[in-house]
XYZ file of C-alpha atoms in Angstrom:
324
model
C -9.534 -8.830 -32.141
C -7.945 -5.820 -33.549
C -5.343 -3.116 -32.339
C -6.915 0.238 -31.491
C -5.095 2.008 -34.563
C -7.442 -0.215 -36.423
C -10.579 0.449 -34.712
C -9.917 3.766 -35.048
C -8.609 3.394 -39.034
C -12.218 1.723 -39.949
C -14.351 4.851 -38.669
C -15.795 5.497 -41.630
C -18.896 6.139 -44.033
C -20.223 2.644 -45.139
C -20.416 1.926 -48.608
C -23.456 3.162 -49.239
C -21.943 6.727 -48.541
C -18.737 5.717 -49.784
C -19.814 8.515 -53.102
C -21.840 10.785 -51.954
C -20.691 14.510 -51.818
C -22.487 17.564 -51.360
C -22.627 18.161 -55.544
C -24.930 14.854 -55.113
C -27.490 15.925 -52.615
C -30.503 17.037 -54.351
C -32.421 19.642 -52.154
C -36.478 19.393 -52.273
C -36.844 22.861 -53.703
C -40.193 22.750 -51.261
C -38.152 22.379 -48.224
C -34.946 25.225 -47.695
C -34.381 24.212 -45.069
C -32.626 21.593 -46.955
C -30.912 24.024 -50.143
C -29.989 26.071 -46.490
C -27.986 22.788 -44.220
C -26.018 22.027 -47.695
C -24.830 25.868 -47.378
C -23.876 24.751 -43.608
C -22.651 21.679 -43.992
C -19.850 23.359 -47.002
C -19.630 26.407 -43.879
C -18.366 23.726 -41.163
C -16.375 22.156 -43.631
C -14.559 24.783 -44.616
C -13.820 26.415 -40.908
C -12.953 22.016 -40.433
C -9.180 23.175 -42.775
C -8.754 26.191 -40.202
C -7.228 25.283 -37.532
C -9.262 26.569 -33.596
C -7.071 28.799 -32.093
C -5.189 28.417 -28.398
C -6.914 29.928 -25.465
C -4.478 33.498 -24.342
C -1.813 34.712 -21.918
C -5.223 35.048 -20.152
C -6.751 32.110 -20.052
C -9.674 32.902 -22.657
C -10.023 31.555 -26.198
C -10.991 34.498 -29.091
C -14.808 34.077 -29.761
C -15.321 31.421 -32.378
C -18.287 29.552 -33.897
C -19.235 26.958 -31.485
C -17.200 23.458 -32.647
C -19.771 21.169 -33.555
C -22.559 21.131 -36.265
C -25.855 19.304 -35.691
C -27.866 18.143 -37.821
C -31.923 17.709 -37.264
C -34.489 16.466 -38.780
C -37.182 13.806 -39.953
C -35.934 10.529 -41.255
C -35.203 10.224 -44.961
C -34.121 14.050 -45.632
C -30.807 13.210 -46.216
C -28.844 13.988 -42.583
C -26.597 11.156 -43.091
C -25.701 11.967 -47.141
C -24.685 15.934 -45.548
C -22.647 13.789 -42.687
C -21.183 11.546 -45.207
C -20.536 14.647 -47.679
C -19.125 16.874 -44.607
C -16.633 14.154 -44.016
C -15.473 13.672 -47.633
C -14.864 17.621 -48.143
C -12.420 17.066 -44.574
C -8.980 16.243 -45.804
C -7.407 13.669 -42.791
C -7.115 13.040 -40.311
C -11.374 12.475 -39.445
C -13.270 9.609 -38.565
C -16.711 8.838 -38.778
C -19.392 6.025 -37.032
C -22.229 5.403 -35.643
C -23.644 6.508 -32.192
C -23.242 2.651 -31.139
C -19.677 2.981 -32.656
C -18.554 5.555 -30.770
C -20.179 3.792 -27.689
C -18.232 0.439 -28.695
C -14.828 2.240 -29.197
C -14.808 3.292 -25.855
C -15.328 0.264 -24.552
C -12.848 -1.290 -26.264
C -10.220 1.159 -25.779
C -10.826 2.807 -22.875
C -11.610 6.018 -22.658
C -8.379 7.743 -22.244
C -7.222 5.985 -24.780
C -10.029 6.773 -27.007
C -9.631 11.193 -26.304
C -5.793 10.515 -26.655
C -5.973 9.358 -30.344
C -9.035 10.554 -31.507
C -7.565 13.827 -30.085
C -5.560 13.881 -33.323
C -8.532 14.169 -35.530
C -9.571 17.120 -36.771
C -13.101 16.065 -37.185
C -14.970 13.037 -35.884
C -18.712 12.715 -37.822
C -21.218 10.924 -35.345
C -24.681 9.710 -37.697
C -27.607 8.610 -35.402
C -27.369 10.381 -31.861
C -29.915 8.952 -29.714
C -30.595 7.468 -26.616
C -30.612 4.184 -25.268
C -29.265 4.091 -22.714
C -28.045 7.845 -20.390
C -24.581 6.429 -18.968
C -23.956 5.881 -22.843
C -25.082 9.310 -23.496
C -23.190 10.958 -20.565
C -20.198 8.920 -21.713
C -20.348 10.022 -25.348
C -20.882 13.525 -24.040
C -17.703 13.655 -21.554
C -16.052 12.541 -24.446
C -17.189 15.390 -27.252
C -16.660 17.895 -24.859
C -12.494 16.456 -24.456
C -12.359 16.853 -27.708
C -13.719 19.626 -28.677
C -11.310 21.204 -26.203
C -8.663 19.786 -27.737
C -9.306 21.273 -31.065
C -11.817 18.394 -32.851
C -14.873 19.514 -34.264
C -17.825 17.469 -34.631
C -20.668 17.012 -36.861
C -23.476 14.755 -35.714
C -27.251 13.267 -36.760
C -30.096 12.942 -35.424
C -33.939 12.485 -34.717
C -33.902 15.027 -31.729
C -32.224 18.252 -30.489
C -30.133 17.727 -28.556
C -31.241 19.956 -25.131
C -34.352 17.611 -25.926
C -32.409 13.959 -26.014
C -34.468 11.331 -23.893
C -37.156 13.269 -23.450
C -39.873 11.117 -23.207
C -37.085 7.846 -21.894
C -35.077 9.545 -19.137
C -35.876 12.461 -16.828
C -32.980 12.398 -14.297
C -32.145 15.907 -13.565
C -28.512 15.465 -13.708
C -28.919 13.629 -16.654
C -31.130 16.673 -18.322
C -27.927 19.215 -16.970
C -25.357 16.525 -18.425
C -27.524 16.893 -22.115
C -28.084 20.663 -22.553
C -24.555 21.463 -21.272
C -23.209 18.996 -24.602
C -26.254 21.342 -26.662
C -24.060 24.689 -26.197
C -21.081 23.131 -28.088
C -23.423 22.749 -31.217
C -24.709 25.397 -33.742
C -27.813 23.384 -34.937
C -29.016 23.400 -38.563
C -32.340 21.759 -39.159
C -33.214 19.807 -42.167
C -36.996 19.171 -43.342
C -38.943 18.055 -45.255
C -40.681 14.180 -46.296
C -39.119 10.938 -46.247
C -37.190 10.860 -49.766
C -36.998 7.166 -49.904
C -40.586 7.064 -50.501
C -41.073 9.935 -52.436
C -43.868 9.433 -55.255
C -43.387 5.567 -54.591
C -45.783 2.547 -54.436
C -46.168 1.103 -50.438
C -43.491 -1.628 -49.554
C -44.592 -5.315 -51.441
C -46.654 -7.348 -50.226
C -44.722 -10.142 -48.168
C -43.745 -13.255 -49.954
C -44.187 -16.988 -49.393
C -41.810 -19.184 -48.033
C -41.557 -20.762 -51.130
C -40.318 -18.070 -52.903
C -37.707 -16.433 -50.136
C -36.561 -20.524 -50.987
C -36.324 -19.951 -54.349
C -35.266 -16.204 -54.422
C -32.149 -16.993 -51.586
C -31.290 -20.212 -53.974
C -30.528 -18.376 -57.047
C -28.656 -15.665 -54.851
C -24.763 -17.079 -53.902
C -24.225 -15.889 -50.644
C -27.907 -14.684 -49.517
C -28.773 -15.657 -46.387
C -32.455 -16.916 -45.004
C -33.463 -17.500 -41.347
C -36.053 -17.574 -39.276
C -36.876 -13.842 -37.542
C -37.300 -15.463 -34.266
C -33.774 -17.056 -34.142
C -32.420 -14.250 -36.098
C -33.286 -12.278 -33.086
C -32.254 -14.658 -30.921
C -28.751 -14.369 -32.485
C -28.781 -10.273 -32.639
C -28.773 -10.728 -29.197
C -25.602 -12.482 -28.676
C -23.998 -10.011 -30.613
C -23.215 -6.001 -29.256
C -24.582 -4.198 -32.024
C -21.141 -2.693 -33.189
C -20.994 -6.078 -35.205
C -24.501 -6.382 -37.036
C -22.468 -4.326 -40.023
C -19.764 -7.372 -39.848
C -22.588 -9.975 -39.785
C -24.309 -8.468 -43.474
C -20.941 -7.850 -44.545
C -21.056 -8.904 -48.385
C -23.897 -10.792 -48.232
C -26.387 -10.055 -51.738
C -29.210 -10.076 -49.984
C -31.329 -10.879 -46.487
C -34.779 -13.217 -46.410
C -36.708 -13.637 -43.279
C -38.943 -15.748 -43.186
C -42.096 -15.520 -40.393
C -41.808 -11.725 -39.699
C -44.075 -10.642 -37.274
C -44.487 -7.816 -34.577
C -41.117 -7.566 -31.601
C -42.206 -8.445 -28.893
C -40.420 -6.250 -26.678
C -37.789 -2.186 -26.724
C -35.341 -4.548 -26.288
C -36.116 -6.674 -29.568
C -36.555 -3.855 -31.068
C -33.993 -1.551 -30.885
C -31.867 -4.963 -31.856
C -34.040 -4.823 -35.099
C -33.282 -1.380 -35.704
C -29.620 -1.335 -35.550
C -29.782 -4.153 -37.491
C -31.424 -2.651 -39.975
C -29.341 -0.019 -40.160
C -26.600 -1.864 -41.008
C -28.363 -3.460 -43.747
C -29.470 -0.436 -45.139
C -25.201 0.841 -44.964
C -24.449 -1.971 -46.987
C -27.570 -1.952 -49.668
C -28.371 -5.156 -48.592
C -32.468 -6.261 -50.562
C -34.167 -7.922 -47.380
C -37.431 -9.978 -48.067
C -39.214 -11.371 -45.594
C -41.959 -13.771 -45.331
C -45.089 -13.953 -42.629
C -46.348 -10.082 -41.153
C -45.838 -6.852 -43.578
C -42.747 -4.379 -42.413
C -45.676 -2.359 -41.239
C -46.431 -4.609 -38.518
C -42.859 -4.587 -36.928
C -43.303 -2.711 -34.599
C -46.783 -2.616 -31.925
C -48.742 0.515 -31.971
C -47.635 1.180 -28.558
C -44.470 1.473 -29.924
C -44.326 3.818 -32.358
C -46.242 6.369 -29.544
C -43.444 5.584 -27.089
C -39.716 7.065 -26.695
C -38.392 5.764 -29.536
C -41.046 6.477 -32.238
C -38.873 7.844 -34.258
C -35.948 5.549 -34.495
C -38.290 3.027 -35.156
C -40.123 4.338 -38.222
C -36.819 4.520 -39.573
C -36.422 1.760 -39.501
C -39.885 0.787 -41.346
C -38.710 3.280 -44.019
C -35.652 1.669 -45.120
C -36.857 -1.823 -44.293
C -39.584 -0.909 -46.546
C -36.962 0.647 -49.026
C -34.990 -2.800 -49.289
C -37.870 -4.531 -50.177
C -37.941 -3.178 -53.344
C -34.537 -3.526 -53.601
C -35.217 -7.515 -53.575
C -38.146 -6.935 -56.431
C -36.320 -5.730 -58.532
């Protein structure tokens, strides 16, 4: 088991985003919000370099911009690229993790110890701020209040405006108040545009045959071959924060017998797994049904619609990579 210092030290952008910078983000000329988001990201990173002023004699801190930056927009517009660029532009100490990784950190270290260690940082970057559990979000919102009060700047991305998190999923009054309180600590920057992963590109490749899967895997030592149901069963036994290590260093992932997931629990685990594959740029080849059939029409109309569509977009890009 990793020591607390090692757990915190591991919070850095995944391999796909280790080389990104503001200079490598190419705004869509038809979407002015993208260029504006680059400017906002640069300005936020510059503010992080300046220590926040403490409270004065009478308990009031001078008026300053919100200590948080919230990049809101659809999938495939480069929000994670911008978030990682902010992280790279800031000198340490700093931390970067997905929402799942941050909740796992708090679970592993305890709330007080997590606050103590992260309070020593200038910046905490959180990717994919989304809701699977109102308890997790209440926990993280409390964490962010403690950290921003301690002078830590927080940057995050999401597909949902902060005061709309949980809409269509949870309706508890206390939970809604919690999210609205958190939203006041962020400046929201909208990033609009089409999914860049598929701009001008063909549709996803057709599913492979099982024989093609076996042949491709045999030609790539170290690659994996799994039955879809068996893979889903294995993911259920692991905390999603461990999915990244599951595929670290794997040259390609091959999945046989793909079909629609049976329920939301399995669906959200598949989403988390797909995100970690994308972070590490691991090509994916599948047999069975096409990737577009991974989530049912009912699921794509529900509260997690954006997550499912993002997952299909990312897996489609990885499926193209497997054919190259």
